[in-house]
mmCIF file of C-alpha atoms in Angstrom:
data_model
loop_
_atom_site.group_PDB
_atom_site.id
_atom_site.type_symbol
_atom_site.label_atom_id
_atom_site.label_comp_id
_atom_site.label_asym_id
_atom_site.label_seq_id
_atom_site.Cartn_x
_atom_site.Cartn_y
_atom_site.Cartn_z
ATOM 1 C CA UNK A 1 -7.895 -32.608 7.142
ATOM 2 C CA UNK A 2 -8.112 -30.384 4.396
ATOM 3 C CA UNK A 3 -5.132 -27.725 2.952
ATOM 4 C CA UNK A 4 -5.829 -24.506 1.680
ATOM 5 C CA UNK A 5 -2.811 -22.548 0.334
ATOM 6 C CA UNK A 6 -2.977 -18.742 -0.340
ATOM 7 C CA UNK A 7 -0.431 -16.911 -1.924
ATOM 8 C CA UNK A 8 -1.384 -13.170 -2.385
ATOM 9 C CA UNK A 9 0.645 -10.577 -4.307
ATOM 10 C CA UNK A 10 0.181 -6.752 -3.729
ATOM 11 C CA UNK A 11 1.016 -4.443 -6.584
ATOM 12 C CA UNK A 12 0.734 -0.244 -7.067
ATOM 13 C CA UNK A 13 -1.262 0.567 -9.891
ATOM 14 C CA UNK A 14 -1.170 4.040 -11.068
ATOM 15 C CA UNK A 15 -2.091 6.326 -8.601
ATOM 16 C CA UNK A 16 -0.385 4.366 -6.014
ATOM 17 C CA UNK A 17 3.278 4.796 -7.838
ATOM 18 C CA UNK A 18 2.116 8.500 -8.055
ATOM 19 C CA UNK A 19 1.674 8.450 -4.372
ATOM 20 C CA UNK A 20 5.185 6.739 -3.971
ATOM 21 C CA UNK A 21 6.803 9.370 -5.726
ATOM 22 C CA UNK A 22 4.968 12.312 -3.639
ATOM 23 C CA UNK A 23 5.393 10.652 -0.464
ATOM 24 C CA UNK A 24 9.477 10.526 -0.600
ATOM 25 C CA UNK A 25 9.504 13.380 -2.879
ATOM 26 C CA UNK A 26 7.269 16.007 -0.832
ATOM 27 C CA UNK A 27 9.881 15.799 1.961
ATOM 28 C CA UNK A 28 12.575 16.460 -0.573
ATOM 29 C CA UNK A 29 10.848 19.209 -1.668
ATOM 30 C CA UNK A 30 10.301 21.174 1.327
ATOM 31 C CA UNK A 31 13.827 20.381 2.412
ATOM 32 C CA UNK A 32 15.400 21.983 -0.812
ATOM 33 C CA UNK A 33 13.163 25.404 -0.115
ATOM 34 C CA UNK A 34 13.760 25.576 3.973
ATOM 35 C CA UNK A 35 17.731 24.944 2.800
ATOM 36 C CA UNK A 36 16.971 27.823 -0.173
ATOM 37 C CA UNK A 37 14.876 29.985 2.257
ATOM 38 C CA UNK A 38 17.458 29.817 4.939
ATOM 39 C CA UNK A 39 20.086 31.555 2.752
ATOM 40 C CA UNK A 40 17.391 34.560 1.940
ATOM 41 C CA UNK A 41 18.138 37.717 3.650
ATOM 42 C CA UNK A 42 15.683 39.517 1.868
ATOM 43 C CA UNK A 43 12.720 39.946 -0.487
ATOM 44 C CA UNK A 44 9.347 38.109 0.226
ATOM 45 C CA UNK A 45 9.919 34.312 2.046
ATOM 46 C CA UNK A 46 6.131 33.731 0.665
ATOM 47 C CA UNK A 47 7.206 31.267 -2.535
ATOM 48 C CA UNK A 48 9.568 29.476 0.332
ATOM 49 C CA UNK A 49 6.368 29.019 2.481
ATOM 50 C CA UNK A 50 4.141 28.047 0.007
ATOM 51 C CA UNK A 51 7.132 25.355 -1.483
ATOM 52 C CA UNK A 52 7.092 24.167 1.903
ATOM 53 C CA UNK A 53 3.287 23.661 2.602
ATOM 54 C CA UNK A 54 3.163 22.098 -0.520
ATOM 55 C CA UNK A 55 5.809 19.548 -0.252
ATOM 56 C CA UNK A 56 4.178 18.542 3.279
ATOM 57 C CA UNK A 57 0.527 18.552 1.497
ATOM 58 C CA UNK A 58 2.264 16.530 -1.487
ATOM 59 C CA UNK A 59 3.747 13.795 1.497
ATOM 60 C CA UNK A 60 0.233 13.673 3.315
ATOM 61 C CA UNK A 61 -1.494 12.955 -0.245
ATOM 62 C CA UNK A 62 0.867 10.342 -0.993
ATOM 63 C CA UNK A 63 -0.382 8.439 2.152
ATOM 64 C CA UNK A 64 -4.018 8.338 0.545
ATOM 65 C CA UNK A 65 -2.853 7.127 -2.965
ATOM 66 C CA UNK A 66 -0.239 4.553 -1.434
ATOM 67 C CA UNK A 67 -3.373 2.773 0.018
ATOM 68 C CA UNK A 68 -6.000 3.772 -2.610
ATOM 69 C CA UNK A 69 -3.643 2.706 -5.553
ATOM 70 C CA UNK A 70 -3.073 -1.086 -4.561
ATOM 71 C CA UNK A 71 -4.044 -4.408 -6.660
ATOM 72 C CA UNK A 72 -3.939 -7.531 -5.087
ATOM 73 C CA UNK A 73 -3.885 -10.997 -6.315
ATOM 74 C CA UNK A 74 -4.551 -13.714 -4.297
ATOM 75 C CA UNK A 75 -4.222 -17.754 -5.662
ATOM 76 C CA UNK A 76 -6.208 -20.239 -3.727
ATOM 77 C CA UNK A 77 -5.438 -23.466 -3.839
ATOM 78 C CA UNK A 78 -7.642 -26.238 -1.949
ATOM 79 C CA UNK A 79 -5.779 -29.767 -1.017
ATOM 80 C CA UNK A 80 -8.899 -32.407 -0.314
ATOM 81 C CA UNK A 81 -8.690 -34.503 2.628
ATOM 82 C CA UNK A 82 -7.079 -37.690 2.453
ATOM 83 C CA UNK A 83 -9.037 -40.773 3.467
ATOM 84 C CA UNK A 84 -7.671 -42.151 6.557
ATOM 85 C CA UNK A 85 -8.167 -45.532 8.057
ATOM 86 C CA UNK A 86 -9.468 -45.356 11.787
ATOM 87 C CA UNK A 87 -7.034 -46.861 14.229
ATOM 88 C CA UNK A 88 -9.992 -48.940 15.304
ATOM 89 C CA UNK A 89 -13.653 -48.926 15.748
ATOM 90 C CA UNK A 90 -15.950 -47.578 18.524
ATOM 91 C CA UNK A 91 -16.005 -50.823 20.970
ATOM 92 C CA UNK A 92 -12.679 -52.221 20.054
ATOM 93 C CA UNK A 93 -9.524 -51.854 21.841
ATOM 94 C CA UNK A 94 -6.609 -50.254 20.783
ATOM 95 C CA UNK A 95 -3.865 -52.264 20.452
ATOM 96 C CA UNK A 96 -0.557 -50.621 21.048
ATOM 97 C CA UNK A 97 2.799 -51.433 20.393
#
């Protein structure tokens, strides 16, 4: 019977690192302006809001360039079959041990 080895290897190219980086650091983000925001007792909370939003868009995008931003290698490797003798011939009895 014939082998066939693969051995694949995944890497982030550029845009996928970039989505590493927005995925963990979006959360980040809007946890640093809710934290900021909740110690506001006055003024406009619309820069807090919009840090917010963006640090969930920023997580969402990082999704799409994780998967987008991926390289692959894959090494195939085919083993031939060996030759193998019969254990006997159609007609013949098998003799067993």
């Amino acid at each position: 019977m014939t082998e066939i080895d693969i051995r694949s290897q995944q890497e982030f190219t550029g845009p996928g690192t970039a989505g590493v980086l927005m995925f963990l650091g979006g959360p980040i983000l809007s946890g640093i302006a809710w934290s900021e925001m909740m110690g506001v007792t006055y003024g406009s909370l619309t820069g807090y809001w919009l840090t917010i939003w963006l640090g969930a868009f920023a997580s969402q995008l990082g999704i799409v360039f994780m998967l987008v931003g991926r390289k692959y290698n894959h090494e195939v490797t085919v083993h031939p079959a060996k030759q193998q003798q019969q254990p006997f011939k159609l007609g013949e009895r098998a003799e067993w041990s």
